[in-house]
């Protein structure tokens, strides 16, 4: 099976609570998916969190489900490994989805990788692993900077540097951008513009002034716009654009 | 788009007495008991047509198939068998869903910690040599083990031999490590990338030794590099192998063979004069001899020659004295 290599567009959303401002994040995640962007979500719990807090994190699962991604709820102490695992799984799941839709075109409506005999499935999985390793990755990280997150930002920062180690051990080319929500003036603020490495993080989080609202929906929307603008710019420069997405028609 | 979201939730459990049969190959396996469970599924002891086997059933089809691919590659590694051999791959249909599983050779043995509890501490070094021998073969075949830790190892025997049981993290050299555990991961300690290269496994191998000496998997403080050095120096078991462990932790070895050879010669020198492995020497004395031995092999040889010479001379003197009396 020969696959055209392109760019994986992923969002990693790190939050500790439910959104309370602007657009519905679940709807925005569905919109992102239509743009071929996968939304992965990590919900951070504190040890001894109150019951209502845990309920609030149900939103986390729904955003990921509607954004075609992976979600995980985690205690602060296990953040690094979770960030790495969720990103990797999200990428694999996106590729898996693309291959499933290709299979459906070839073999008929209801065929997925799971319907193939184990031997064939193994061959397909090698292709999935291969692509996960070699495809270029554009990753937008959205960090919830609402008041309750303030104490956790140091751990978040550490886990993102750790993620950079993992992602940069891949063969493919990587680009990261980091947004915080809410920002100083707007719902979303760009903290780090596109960069191949995340080791310049140390300064980034000191700029955040933790606010009271949690505009998760607007943040996802901002990520969609960022990807779209970037794609548009590149199209103007190179004149063509490789597409690699699960969504239909582009 | 995705028909079944096999990722989510529903942890599938089998119980003793359950019989599962494959949808594709129609083989039956009767579950005896659970052996352990990991990130991608649960391993059961079961009996099949060929006798006792280990069955791993998971909920994540992608992860299971990925592991099967690795096991298949293992069987292509020429010569010795490194991992458990793969017997069957299939799906078990239950309650309208589909549970992917694979069957492998059942390895009977003890965990590393159990084994070390019942054996002398020089076994730690010997097991490490065995591990490095296997790693060197794996690396030469173009693979890196990845998630190397006591949980993925077993001591089978007699004769006692280390074997790996879970090969889910095995990665082609040059790619990014598939699976890792922070304590055994050099990226976590700030001592390297997560690129699959031989030195990645050698770091984990050293951390296995650290884990044997300090069973609690402590967390990283500010400076991982210095912290690990302090741990190695302060433990009686580890300081025996100080030079080798620090080289392994700091990524100074190019190959498993290089590390293995240094370890073997250090063990040889240490064991000199001792016949039985059962005799336990005091840690202190062993440590003091160790340092001289590693780098000063030649000088030790000279020293022994001189010692032997003077011994003969003294005997000769006594002989002369006894003759004159």
XYZ file of N, CA, C and O in Angstrom, chain A residues 33 61 65 71 80-81 84 88-89 92-93 96-97 100 110 112 114-119 121-122 125-126 129-130 133 162 165-166 169-171 246, chain B residues 1-8 24-25 60-62 65-66 69 73 89-91 98 100 174-178 180-182 187-188 192-195:
288
model
N -12.822 19.092 13.070
C -12.719 17.793 12.408
C -13.040 17.898 10.928
O -12.427 17.242 10.090
N -14.083 14.525 27.477
C -14.310 13.353 26.651
C -15.139 13.698 25.415
O -14.851 13.245 24.310
N -14.177 13.320 21.470
C -15.015 12.447 20.653
C -15.465 13.187 19.400
O -15.381 12.672 18.285
N -8.842 11.358 24.416
C -8.879 12.145 25.651
C -8.386 11.315 26.815
O -8.414 10.084 26.795
N 3.237 14.358 32.315
C 4.201 14.232 31.214
C 3.915 13.041 30.325
O 3.805 13.165 29.105
N 3.795 11.876 30.959
C 3.627 10.669 30.166
C 2.278 10.676 29.436
O 2.175 10.179 28.323
N 2.399 12.921 26.262
C 3.113 12.208 25.216
C 2.231 11.130 24.597
O 2.116 11.016 23.382
N 0.561 10.955 20.742
C 0.915 9.852 19.863
C -0.332 9.066 19.423
O -0.509 8.777 18.247
N -1.192 8.791 20.391
C -2.417 8.052 20.070
C -3.295 8.842 19.131
O -3.917 8.285 18.228
N -1.952 8.510 15.649
C -2.227 7.175 15.106
C -3.693 7.052 14.730
O -4.045 6.521 13.684
N -4.546 7.584 15.598
C -5.980 7.464 15.347
C -6.376 8.225 14.085
O -7.222 7.774 13.319
N -5.205 6.164 11.164
C -6.101 5.010 11.166
C -7.412 5.371 10.471
O -7.913 4.639 9.629
N -7.930 6.541 10.814
C -9.184 7.008 10.234
C -9.066 7.227 8.740
O -9.962 6.857 7.971
N -8.894 3.892 7.068
C -10.229 3.285 7.044
C -11.071 3.834 5.904
O -11.752 3.084 5.218
N -18.693 -0.825 4.514
C -18.553 -1.049 5.949
C -17.215 -1.658 6.368
O -17.082 -2.165 7.466
N -13.586 -1.840 7.761
C -12.577 -1.095 8.499
C -11.391 -2.029 8.713
O -11.462 -3.212 8.374
N -10.442 -3.360 11.310
C -10.821 -4.469 12.199
C -11.494 -5.617 11.452
O -11.556 -6.734 11.943
N -12.048 -5.329 10.273
C -12.742 -6.374 9.524
C -11.806 -7.220 8.680
O -12.215 -8.233 8.124
N -10.562 -6.808 8.569
C -9.602 -7.575 7.781
C -9.093 -8.759 8.594
O -9.060 -8.708 9.824
N -8.697 -9.845 7.919
C -8.083 -10.948 8.663
C -6.778 -10.473 9.309
O -6.135 -9.543 8.795
N -6.393 -11.077 10.457
C -5.244 -10.588 11.226
C -3.976 -10.375 10.394
O -3.244 -9.425 10.645
N -3.730 -11.234 9.414
C -2.486 -11.117 8.637
C -2.467 -9.811 7.847
O -1.493 -9.073 7.853
N -4.324 -7.230 8.456
C -4.388 -6.137 9.411
C -2.976 -5.735 9.841
O -2.673 -4.566 10.011
N -2.132 -6.760 10.012
C -0.749 -6.506 10.401
C -0.027 -5.670 9.374
O 0.703 -4.739 9.717
N -1.256 -2.161 9.586
C -0.748 -1.512 10.788
C 0.699 -1.055 10.612
O 1.101 -0.037 11.161
N 1.446 -1.798 9.822
C 2.824 -1.370 9.564
C 2.833 -0.045 8.814
O 3.667 0.819 9.066
N 1.950 2.677 11.373
C 3.122 2.978 12.202
C 4.145 3.796 11.425
O 4.726 4.740 11.936
N 4.325 3.380 10.175
C 5.268 4.059 9.296
C 4.916 5.521 9.118
O 5.757 6.404 9.232
N 5.348 7.768 12.096
C 6.745 8.090 12.368
C 7.287 9.136 11.395
O 8.088 9.996 11.753
N 8.887 17.828 27.821
C 8.993 16.380 27.671
C 8.379 15.914 26.345
O 8.940 15.064 25.654
N 10.701 16.459 23.512
C 11.721 15.403 23.400
C 11.164 14.230 22.602
O 11.788 13.736 21.675
N 9.955 13.805 22.932
C 9.348 12.658 22.237
C 9.116 12.949 20.773
O 9.492 12.177 19.905
N 12.014 13.153 18.512
C 12.728 11.900 18.269
C 12.160 11.181 17.044
O 12.694 10.178 16.609
N 11.069 11.716 16.492
C 10.497 11.124 15.284
C 11.337 11.470 14.055
O 12.138 12.390 14.083
N 11.058 10.762 12.958
C 11.762 11.062 11.716
C 11.136 12.284 11.026
O 11.837 13.115 10.468
N -8.990 13.283 7.308
C -10.050 12.313 7.303
C -11.317 12.925 6.746
O -12.185 12.237 6.255
N -16.758 8.739 11.304
C -16.079 7.933 10.307
C -15.707 6.560 10.869
O -15.860 5.545 10.224
N -15.187 6.565 12.085
C -14.730 5.306 12.650
C -15.930 4.495 13.132
O -16.776 5.004 13.845
N -15.986 3.261 12.680
C -17.182 2.482 12.955
C -17.280 2.121 14.436
O -18.265 2.375 15.086
N -16.226 1.544 14.930
C -16.256 1.162 16.336
C -15.144 1.898 17.044
O -14.008 1.868 16.583
N -15.488 2.530 18.098
C -14.422 3.174 18.839
C -13.888 2.193 19.868
O -14.354 2.118 20.992
N -12.922 1.422 19.453
C -12.424 0.357 20.308
C -11.518 0.885 21.423
O -11.161 0.158 22.334
N -11.133 2.166 21.282
C -10.238 2.757 22.270
C -10.861 2.849 23.668
O -10.245 2.589 24.662
N -12.092 3.294 23.607
C -12.709 3.802 24.819
C -13.166 2.722 25.785
O -13.669 1.695 25.389
N -11.224 -16.397 13.009
C -10.556 -16.687 11.736
C -9.963 -18.089 11.689
O -10.149 -18.818 10.732
N -9.229 -18.464 12.726
C -8.522 -19.745 12.686
C -9.211 -20.844 13.488
O -8.795 -21.991 13.496
N -7.603 -2.511 22.417
C -7.125 -1.613 21.381
C -6.513 -2.447 20.249
O -5.389 -2.911 20.341
N -7.302 -2.631 19.207
C -6.896 -3.497 18.109
C -5.578 -3.046 17.482
O -4.727 -3.862 17.131
N -5.396 -1.723 17.366
C -4.181 -1.199 16.743
C -2.943 -1.587 17.534
O -1.937 -2.010 16.983
N -2.220 -5.413 17.266
C -1.644 -5.792 15.972
C -0.193 -5.296 15.869
O 0.679 -5.969 15.334
N 0.038 -4.124 16.408
C 1.384 -3.575 16.405
C 2.351 -4.509 17.145
O 3.471 -4.757 16.704
N 3.067 -7.606 15.129
C 4.085 -7.323 14.108
C 5.490 -7.453 14.680
O 6.386 -7.992 14.052
N 8.542 -10.099 13.755
C 9.906 -9.716 13.409
C 10.918 -10.465 14.270
O 11.979 -10.830 13.808
N -2.848 -15.591 16.035
C -3.447 -14.251 16.145
C -4.884 -14.371 15.686
O -5.153 -14.963 14.644
N -5.813 -13.813 16.441
C -7.209 -13.956 16.050
C -8.105 -12.938 16.753
O -7.612 -12.109 17.526
N -9.394 -13.014 16.449
C -10.389 -12.186 17.124
C -11.399 -13.089 17.806
O -11.789 -14.114 17.250
N -15.813 -7.319 19.222
C -14.732 -8.169 18.752
C -13.500 -7.866 19.597
O -13.092 -6.712 19.727
N -9.611 -8.461 19.972
C -8.420 -8.994 19.319
C -7.507 -9.665 20.346
O -7.389 -9.190 21.476
N 16.351 4.082 14.759
C 16.197 5.311 13.986
C 14.843 5.971 14.158
O 14.668 7.142 13.872
N 13.866 5.193 14.651
C 12.540 5.761 14.868
C 12.418 6.280 16.298
O 13.379 6.253 17.042
N 11.210 6.739 16.651
C 11.030 7.195 18.032
C 10.498 6.040 18.869
O 9.666 5.261 18.407
N 10.980 5.942 20.104
C 10.618 4.847 21.005
C 9.106 4.757 21.154
O 8.433 5.735 21.442
N 8.566 3.545 20.956
C 7.129 3.334 20.948
C 6.495 3.468 22.316
O 5.414 4.005 22.464
N 7.473 3.600 26.711
C 8.527 3.672 27.718
C 7.913 3.885 29.077
O 6.745 4.215 29.208
N 8.720 3.682 30.113
C 8.297 3.926 31.485
C 9.260 4.952 32.047
O 10.475 4.773 31.943
N 8.727 6.027 32.596
C 9.565 7.179 32.955
C 10.840 6.809 33.695
O 11.917 7.270 33.347
N 15.037 10.104 28.490
C 14.435 11.413 28.218
C 13.928 12.045 29.510
O 14.120 13.228 29.763
N 13.294 11.230 30.338
C 12.766 11.710 31.615
C 13.875 12.264 32.495
O 13.713 13.285 33.148
N 19.093 12.360 27.347
C 19.079 11.977 25.935
C 17.705 12.046 25.304
O 16.722 12.379 25.965
N 17.658 11.693 24.023
C 16.414 11.750 23.265
C 15.643 10.454 23.438
O 16.083 9.541 24.120
N 14.503 10.393 22.771
C 13.744 9.144 22.714
C 13.857 8.535 21.326
O 12.915 7.971 20.809
N 14.986 8.706 20.710
C 15.245 8.056 19.433
C 15.706 6.630 19.718
O 16.493 6.406 20.636
